[in-house]
mmCIF file with all atom_site columns, C-alpha atoms and ligand atoms in Angstrom:
data_model
loop_
_atom_site.group_PDB
_atom_site.id
_atom_site.type_symbol
_atom_site.label_atom_id
_atom_site.label_alt_id
_atom_site.label_comp_id
_atom_site.label_asym_id
_atom_site.label_entity_id
_atom_site.label_seq_id
_atom_site.pdbx_PDB_ins_code
_atom_site.Cartn_x
_atom_site.Cartn_y
_atom_site.Cartn_z
_atom_site.occupancy
_atom_site.B_iso_or_equiv
_atom_site.pdbx_formal_charge
_atom_site.auth_seq_id
_atom_site.auth_comp_id
_atom_site.auth_asym_id
_atom_site.auth_atom_id
_atom_site.pdbx_PDB_model_num
ATOM   1   C CA  . MET A 1 1   ? 4.777  -6.957 -14.543 1.00 75.00 ? 1   MET A CA  1
ATOM   2   C CA  . PRO A 1 2   ? 6.660  -4.483 -16.809 1.00 85.00 ? 2   PRO A CA  1
ATOM   3   C CA  . LYS A 1 3   ? 10.278 -3.868 -15.772 1.00 85.00 ? 3   LYS A CA  1
ATOM   4   C CA  . PHE A 1 4   ? 9.658  -0.123 -15.352 1.00 89.00 ? 4   PHE A CA  1
ATOM   5   C CA  . ILE A 1 5   ? 6.758  -0.697 -12.888 1.00 92.00 ? 5   ILE A CA  1
ATOM   6   C CA  . ARG A 1 6   ? 8.867  -3.233 -10.959 1.00 93.00 ? 6   ARG A CA  1
ATOM   7   C CA  . SER A 1 7   ? 11.742 -0.737 -10.670 1.00 95.00 ? 7   SER A CA  1
ATOM   8   C CA  . LEU A 1 8   ? 9.304  1.976  -9.590  1.00 95.00 ? 8   LEU A CA  1
ATOM   9   C CA  . ARG A 1 9   ? 7.942  -0.289 -6.831  1.00 96.00 ? 9   ARG A CA  1
ATOM   10  C CA  . PHE A 1 10  ? 11.468 -1.034 -5.544  1.00 96.00 ? 10  PHE A CA  1
ATOM   11  C CA  . ALA A 1 11  ? 12.284 2.686  -5.574  1.00 97.00 ? 11  ALA A CA  1
ATOM   12  C CA  . CYS A 1 12  ? 9.071  3.495  -3.649  1.00 96.00 ? 12  CYS A CA  1
ATOM   13  C CA  . SER A 1 13  ? 9.818  0.794  -1.080  1.00 96.00 ? 13  SER A CA  1
ATOM   14  C CA  . GLY A 1 14  ? 13.275 2.399  -0.684  1.00 95.00 ? 14  GLY A CA  1
ATOM   15  C CA  . ILE A 1 15  ? 11.623 5.733  0.126   1.00 95.00 ? 15  ILE A CA  1
ATOM   16  C CA  . VAL A 1 16  ? 9.278  4.073  2.657   1.00 94.00 ? 16  VAL A CA  1
ATOM   17  C CA  . LEU A 1 17  ? 12.199 2.172  4.236   1.00 94.00 ? 17  LEU A CA  1
ATOM   18  C CA  . ALA A 1 18  ? 14.284 5.347  4.578   1.00 94.00 ? 18  ALA A CA  1
ATOM   19  C CA  . VAL A 1 19  ? 11.419 7.297  6.201   1.00 92.00 ? 19  VAL A CA  1
ATOM   20  C CA  . ARG A 1 20  ? 10.505 4.407  8.545   1.00 93.00 ? 20  ARG A CA  1
ATOM   21  C CA  . SER A 1 21  ? 14.033 3.487  9.649   1.00 92.00 ? 21  SER A CA  1
ATOM   22  C CA  . GLN A 1 22  ? 15.817 6.842  9.773   1.00 92.00 ? 22  GLN A CA  1
ATOM   23  C CA  . ARG A 1 23  ? 15.026 9.345  12.520  1.00 93.00 ? 23  ARG A CA  1
ATOM   24  C CA  . HIS A 1 24  ? 16.658 12.150 10.511  1.00 94.00 ? 24  HIS A CA  1
ATOM   25  C CA  . MET A 1 25  ? 14.438 11.369 7.512   1.00 94.00 ? 25  MET A CA  1
ATOM   26  C CA  . LYS A 1 26  ? 11.370 11.803 9.734   1.00 95.00 ? 26  LYS A CA  1
ATOM   27  C CA  . ILE A 1 27  ? 12.719 15.137 11.012  1.00 95.00 ? 27  ILE A CA  1
ATOM   28  C CA  . HIS A 1 28  ? 13.493 16.366 7.466   1.00 95.00 ? 28  HIS A CA  1
ATOM   29  C CA  . SER A 1 29  ? 10.047 15.275 6.249   1.00 94.00 ? 29  SER A CA  1
ATOM   30  C CA  . VAL A 1 30  ? 8.241  17.065 9.095   1.00 95.00 ? 30  VAL A CA  1
ATOM   31  C CA  . ALA A 1 31  ? 10.378 20.187 8.528   1.00 95.00 ? 31  ALA A CA  1
ATOM   32  C CA  . ALA A 1 32  ? 9.581  20.072 4.794   1.00 96.00 ? 32  ALA A CA  1
ATOM   33  C CA  . GLY A 1 33  ? 5.856  19.742 5.571   1.00 97.00 ? 33  GLY A CA  1
ATOM   34  C CA  . ILE A 1 34  ? 5.991  22.760 7.914   1.00 96.00 ? 34  ILE A CA  1
ATOM   35  C CA  . VAL A 1 35  ? 7.812  24.826 5.247   1.00 96.00 ? 35  VAL A CA  1
ATOM   36  C CA  . VAL A 1 36  ? 5.193  23.895 2.621   1.00 97.00 ? 36  VAL A CA  1
ATOM   37  C CA  . ILE A 1 37  ? 2.307  24.778 4.984   1.00 97.00 ? 37  ILE A CA  1
ATOM   38  C CA  . ILE A 1 38  ? 3.870  28.146 5.893   1.00 96.00 ? 38  ILE A CA  1
ATOM   39  C CA  . GLY A 1 39  ? 4.658  28.779 2.202   1.00 96.00 ? 39  GLY A CA  1
ATOM   40  C CA  . ALA A 1 40  ? 1.040  28.075 1.233   1.00 96.00 ? 40  ALA A CA  1
ATOM   41  C CA  . MET A 1 41  ? -0.110 30.859 3.573   1.00 95.00 ? 41  MET A CA  1
ATOM   42  C CA  . LEU A 1 42  ? 2.224  33.426 1.986   1.00 95.00 ? 42  LEU A CA  1
ATOM   43  C CA  . PRO A 1 43  ? 2.200  35.167 -1.420  1.00 95.00 ? 43  PRO A CA  1
ATOM   44  C CA  . LEU A 1 44  ? 5.165  33.318 -2.935  1.00 97.00 ? 44  LEU A CA  1
ATOM   45  C CA  . SER A 1 45  ? 6.094  33.435 -6.615  1.00 97.00 ? 45  SER A CA  1
ATOM   46  C CA  . ARG A 1 46  ? 6.581  30.336 -8.767  1.00 97.00 ? 46  ARG A CA  1
ATOM   47  C CA  . LEU A 1 47  ? 10.327 30.944 -8.621  1.00 98.00 ? 47  LEU A CA  1
ATOM   48  C CA  . ASP A 1 48  ? 10.174 31.070 -4.783  1.00 97.00 ? 48  ASP A CA  1
ATOM   49  C CA  . TRP A 1 49  ? 8.371  27.706 -4.782  1.00 98.00 ? 49  TRP A CA  1
ATOM   50  C CA  . ALA A 1 50  ? 10.829 26.211 -7.271  1.00 98.00 ? 50  ALA A CA  1
ATOM   51  C CA  . VAL A 1 51  ? 13.826 27.209 -5.121  1.00 98.00 ? 51  VAL A CA  1
ATOM   52  C CA  . LEU A 1 52  ? 12.155 26.063 -1.860  1.00 98.00 ? 52  LEU A CA  1
ATOM   53  C CA  . LEU A 1 53  ? 11.166 22.678 -3.328  1.00 98.00 ? 53  LEU A CA  1
ATOM   54  C CA  . LEU A 1 54  ? 14.643 22.242 -4.826  1.00 98.00 ? 54  LEU A CA  1
ATOM   55  C CA  . ALA A 1 55  ? 16.227 22.876 -1.407  1.00 98.00 ? 55  ALA A CA  1
ATOM   56  C CA  . ILE A 1 56  ? 13.826 20.386 0.245   1.00 97.00 ? 56  ILE A CA  1
ATOM   57  C CA  . ALA A 1 57  ? 14.481 17.778 -2.454  1.00 97.00 ? 57  ALA A CA  1
ATOM   58  C CA  . LEU A 1 58  ? 18.240 18.200 -2.096  1.00 98.00 ? 58  LEU A CA  1
ATOM   59  C CA  . VAL A 1 59  ? 18.175 17.609 1.688   1.00 97.00 ? 59  VAL A CA  1
ATOM   60  C CA  . ILE A 1 60  ? 15.842 14.604 1.479   1.00 97.00 ? 60  ILE A CA  1
ATOM   61  C CA  . THR A 1 61  ? 17.684 12.926 -1.411  1.00 97.00 ? 61  THR A CA  1
ATOM   62  C CA  . LEU A 1 62  ? 21.060 13.465 0.263   1.00 97.00 ? 62  LEU A CA  1
ATOM   63  C CA  . GLU A 1 63  ? 19.695 11.971 3.509   1.00 97.00 ? 63  GLU A CA  1
ATOM   64  C CA  . MET A 1 64  ? 18.612 8.931  1.500   1.00 97.00 ? 64  MET A CA  1
ATOM   65  C CA  . VAL A 1 65  ? 22.036 8.665  -0.166  1.00 97.00 ? 65  VAL A CA  1
ATOM   66  C CA  . ASN A 1 66  ? 23.583 8.955  3.325   1.00 97.00 ? 66  ASN A CA  1
ATOM   67  C CA  . THR A 1 67  ? 21.385 6.064  4.487   1.00 96.00 ? 67  THR A CA  1
ATOM   68  C CA  . ALA A 1 68  ? 22.483 4.006  1.479   1.00 97.00 ? 68  ALA A CA  1
ATOM   69  C CA  . VAL A 1 69  ? 26.155 4.790  2.205   1.00 97.00 ? 69  VAL A CA  1
ATOM   70  C CA  . GLU A 1 70  ? 25.700 3.757  5.872   1.00 96.00 ? 70  GLU A CA  1
ATOM   71  C CA  . SER A 1 71  ? 24.111 0.438  4.893   1.00 96.00 ? 71  SER A CA  1
ATOM   72  C CA  . THR A 1 72  ? 26.779 -0.275 2.282   1.00 97.00 ? 72  THR A CA  1
ATOM   73  C CA  . VAL A 1 73  ? 29.613 0.568  4.687   1.00 97.00 ? 73  VAL A CA  1
ATOM   74  C CA  . ASP A 1 74  ? 28.099 -1.585 7.470   1.00 97.00 ? 74  ASP A CA  1
ATOM   75  C CA  . LEU A 1 75  ? 27.833 -4.475 5.002   1.00 97.00 ? 75  LEU A CA  1
ATOM   76  C CA  . ALA A 1 76  ? 31.337 -4.052 3.586   1.00 96.00 ? 76  ALA A CA  1
ATOM   77  C CA  . SER A 1 77  ? 33.086 -3.158 6.843   1.00 93.00 ? 77  SER A CA  1
ATOM   78  C CA  . PRO A 1 78  ? 31.329 -4.483 9.965   1.00 92.00 ? 78  PRO A CA  1
ATOM   79  C CA  . GLY A 1 79  ? 34.508 -3.803 11.963  1.00 94.00 ? 79  GLY A CA  1
ATOM   80  C CA  . ILE A 1 80  ? 36.088 -0.437 12.716  1.00 95.00 ? 80  ILE A CA  1
ATOM   81  C CA  . HIS A 1 81  ? 38.029 0.994  9.771   1.00 96.00 ? 81  HIS A CA  1
ATOM   82  C CA  . PRO A 1 82  ? 39.252 4.556  9.046   1.00 96.00 ? 82  PRO A CA  1
ATOM   83  C CA  . LEU A 1 83  ? 37.863 4.375  5.481   1.00 97.00 ? 83  LEU A CA  1
ATOM   84  C CA  . ALA A 1 84  ? 34.453 3.306  6.816   1.00 97.00 ? 84  ALA A CA  1
ATOM   85  C CA  . LYS A 1 85  ? 34.558 6.295  9.164   1.00 97.00 ? 85  LYS A CA  1
ATOM   86  C CA  . ALA A 1 86  ? 35.573 8.619  6.297   1.00 98.00 ? 86  ALA A CA  1
ATOM   87  C CA  . ALA A 1 87  ? 32.743 7.382  4.055   1.00 98.00 ? 87  ALA A CA  1
ATOM   88  C CA  . LYS A 1 88  ? 30.104 7.784  6.775   1.00 98.00 ? 88  LYS A CA  1
ATOM   89  C CA  . ASP A 1 89  ? 31.389 11.142 8.000   1.00 98.00 ? 89  ASP A CA  1
ATOM   90  C CA  . VAL A 1 90  ? 31.637 12.637 4.494   1.00 98.00 ? 90  VAL A CA  1
ATOM   91  C CA  . ALA A 1 91  ? 28.129 11.405 3.594   1.00 98.00 ? 91  ALA A CA  1
ATOM   92  C CA  . ALA A 1 92  ? 26.745 12.866 6.837   1.00 97.00 ? 92  ALA A CA  1
ATOM   93  C CA  . GLY A 1 93  ? 28.667 16.093 6.137   1.00 98.00 ? 93  GLY A CA  1
ATOM   94  C CA  . ALA A 1 94  ? 26.970 16.355 2.729   1.00 98.00 ? 94  ALA A CA  1
ATOM   95  C CA  . VAL A 1 95  ? 23.564 16.257 4.450   1.00 97.00 ? 95  VAL A CA  1
ATOM   96  C CA  . LEU A 1 96  ? 24.686 18.904 6.924   1.00 98.00 ? 96  LEU A CA  1
ATOM   97  C CA  . VAL A 1 97  ? 25.905 21.254 4.147   1.00 98.00 ? 97  VAL A CA  1
ATOM   98  C CA  . ALA A 1 98  ? 22.626 20.869 2.222   1.00 98.00 ? 98  ALA A CA  1
ATOM   99  C CA  . THR A 1 99  ? 20.586 21.388 5.415   1.00 97.00 ? 99  THR A CA  1
ATOM   100 C CA  . CYS A 1 100 ? 22.466 24.581 6.366   1.00 98.00 ? 100 CYS A CA  1
ATOM   101 C CA  . PHE A 1 101 ? 21.933 26.056 2.887   1.00 98.00 ? 101 PHE A CA  1
ATOM   102 C CA  . ALA A 1 102 ? 18.280 24.954 2.901   1.00 97.00 ? 102 ALA A CA  1
ATOM   103 C CA  . VAL A 1 103 ? 17.756 26.814 6.195   1.00 97.00 ? 103 VAL A CA  1
ATOM   104 C CA  . ILE A 1 104 ? 19.342 29.956 4.681   1.00 98.00 ? 104 ILE A CA  1
ATOM   105 C CA  . ILE A 1 105 ? 17.153 29.621 1.553   1.00 98.00 ? 105 ILE A CA  1
ATOM   106 C CA  . GLY A 1 106 ? 14.063 29.136 3.727   1.00 97.00 ? 106 GLY A CA  1
ATOM   107 C CA  . LEU A 1 107 ? 14.859 32.246 5.777   1.00 97.00 ? 107 LEU A CA  1
ATOM   108 C CA  . LEU A 1 108 ? 15.550 34.329 2.636   1.00 97.00 ? 108 LEU A CA  1
ATOM   109 C CA  . ILE A 1 109 ? 12.322 33.283 0.897   1.00 97.00 ? 109 ILE A CA  1
ATOM   110 C CA  . LEU A 1 110 ? 9.889  32.882 3.809   1.00 97.00 ? 110 LEU A CA  1
ATOM   111 C CA  . GLY A 1 111 ? 11.375 35.443 6.196   1.00 95.00 ? 111 GLY A CA  1
ATOM   112 C CA  . PRO A 1 112 ? 10.188 38.776 4.678   1.00 95.00 ? 112 PRO A CA  1
ATOM   113 C CA  . PRO A 1 113 ? 6.610  37.706 3.718   1.00 95.00 ? 113 PRO A CA  1
ATOM   114 C CA  . LEU A 1 114 ? 6.236  35.859 7.025   1.00 95.00 ? 114 LEU A CA  1
ATOM   115 C CA  . TRP A 1 115 ? 7.277  39.009 8.880   1.00 94.00 ? 115 TRP A CA  1
ATOM   116 C CA  . HIS A 1 116 ? 4.611  41.036 6.983   1.00 91.00 ? 116 HIS A CA  1
ATOM   117 C CA  . PHE A 1 117 ? 2.018  38.284 7.622   1.00 90.00 ? 117 PHE A CA  1
ATOM   118 C CA  . ILE A 1 118 ? 2.724  38.299 11.382  1.00 90.00 ? 118 ILE A CA  1
ATOM   119 C CA  . ARG A 1 119 ? 2.881  42.115 11.598  1.00 88.00 ? 119 ARG A CA  1
ATOM   120 C CA  . ASP A 1 120 ? -0.372 42.841 9.672   1.00 79.00 ? 120 ASP A CA  1
HETATM 121 N N1  . ATP B 2 .   ? 32.842 0.776  10.685  1.00 74.59 ? 201 ATP B N1  1
HETATM 122 C C1  . ATP B 2 .   ? 33.178 1.952  11.231  1.00 74.59 ? 201 ATP B C1  1
HETATM 123 N N2  . ATP B 2 .   ? 34.503 2.277  11.358  1.00 74.59 ? 201 ATP B N2  1
HETATM 124 C C2  . ATP B 2 .   ? 34.860 3.476  11.897  1.00 74.59 ? 201 ATP B C2  1
HETATM 125 N N3  . ATP B 2 .   ? 34.013 4.413  12.342  1.00 74.59 ? 201 ATP B N3  1
HETATM 126 C C3  . ATP B 2 .   ? 32.699 4.162  12.222  1.00 74.59 ? 201 ATP B C3  1
HETATM 127 C C4  . ATP B 2 .   ? 32.212 2.925  11.671  1.00 74.59 ? 201 ATP B C4  1
HETATM 128 N N4  . ATP B 2 .   ? 30.861 2.941  11.705  1.00 74.59 ? 201 ATP B N4  1
HETATM 129 C C5  . ATP B 2 .   ? 30.528 4.132  12.231  1.00 74.59 ? 201 ATP B C5  1
HETATM 130 N N5  . ATP B 2 .   ? 31.609 4.866  12.542  1.00 74.59 ? 201 ATP B N5  1
HETATM 131 C C6  . ATP B 2 .   ? 31.617 6.229  13.138  1.00 74.59 ? 201 ATP B C6  1
HETATM 132 O O1  . ATP B 2 .   ? 30.484 6.401  13.936  1.00 74.59 ? 201 ATP B O1  1
HETATM 133 C C7  . ATP B 2 .   ? 29.668 7.454  13.406  1.00 74.59 ? 201 ATP B C7  1
HETATM 134 C C8  . ATP B 2 .   ? 28.212 7.073  13.567  1.00 74.59 ? 201 ATP B C8  1
HETATM 135 O O2  . ATP B 2 .   ? 27.947 5.954  12.743  1.00 74.59 ? 201 ATP B O2  1
HETATM 136 P P1  . ATP B 2 .   ? 26.547 5.234  12.686  1.00 74.59 ? 201 ATP B P1  1
HETATM 137 O O3  . ATP B 2 .   ? 26.623 4.103  11.765  1.00 74.59 ? 201 ATP B O3  1
HETATM 138 O O4  . ATP B 2 .   ? 26.104 4.979  14.096  1.00 74.59 ? 201 ATP B O4  1
HETATM 139 O O5  . ATP B 2 .   ? 25.661 6.347  12.037  1.00 74.59 ? 201 ATP B O5  1
HETATM 140 P P2  . ATP B 2 .   ? 24.554 7.175  12.761  1.00 74.59 ? 201 ATP B P2  1
HETATM 141 O O6  . ATP B 2 .   ? 25.194 8.335  13.484  1.00 74.59 ? 201 ATP B O6  1
HETATM 142 O O7  . ATP B 2 .   ? 23.710 6.228  13.513  1.00 74.59 ? 201 ATP B O7  1
HETATM 143 O O8  . ATP B 2 .   ? 23.787 7.778  11.549  1.00 74.59 ? 201 ATP B O8  1
HETATM 144 P P3  . ATP B 2 .   ? 22.242 7.965  11.510  1.00 74.59 ? 201 ATP B P3  1
HETATM 145 O O9  . ATP B 2 .   ? 21.860 8.620  12.805  1.00 74.59 ? 201 ATP B O9  1
HETATM 146 O O10 . ATP B 2 .   ? 22.064 8.846  10.307  1.00 74.59 ? 201 ATP B O10 1
HETATM 147 O O11 . ATP B 2 .   ? 21.686 6.587  11.328  1.00 74.59 ? 201 ATP B O11 1
HETATM 148 C C9  . ATP B 2 .   ? 30.090 7.592  11.935  1.00 74.59 ? 201 ATP B C9  1
HETATM 149 O O12 . ATP B 2 .   ? 29.820 8.888  11.423  1.00 74.59 ? 201 ATP B O12 1
HETATM 150 C C10 . ATP B 2 .   ? 31.560 7.286  12.028  1.00 74.59 ? 201 ATP B C10 1
HETATM 151 O O13 . ATP B 2 .   ? 32.305 8.427  12.457  1.00 74.59 ? 201 ATP B O13 1
#
């Protein structure tokens, strides 16, 4: 099997593993699906879609990086250690920052057309 295809398979199994094992990944995926469905019902521009999809991608990729950090820390430091705590907390904080901004982006882009859609 070509090396590229092999790497692609490992990367895909990483995505499946993250979605299956992480509750937060499931929540982010469902939220992303809801945003896409609502967006499809509204007259959004290509730029709106690009920004929305970028925000979704940022949250999901950061959640996956957070999962990778957690696994690495658990492997390297099974016991309690302040550096292990710092690594996990900072990685989780990165997800939180991205999620907060994604919510703001979602409200800015979907809010006004959704309001018109509901009102009309
Ligand atoms: N080895 C450790 N040393 C010190 N503190 C730790 C350690 N492992 C975890 N913690 C603390 O416990 C918190 C929760 O860690 P845990 O590994 O349970 O992640 P989690 O909350 O289950 O994440 P997720 O829900 O995304 O899987 C961390 O954010 C960190 O503050």
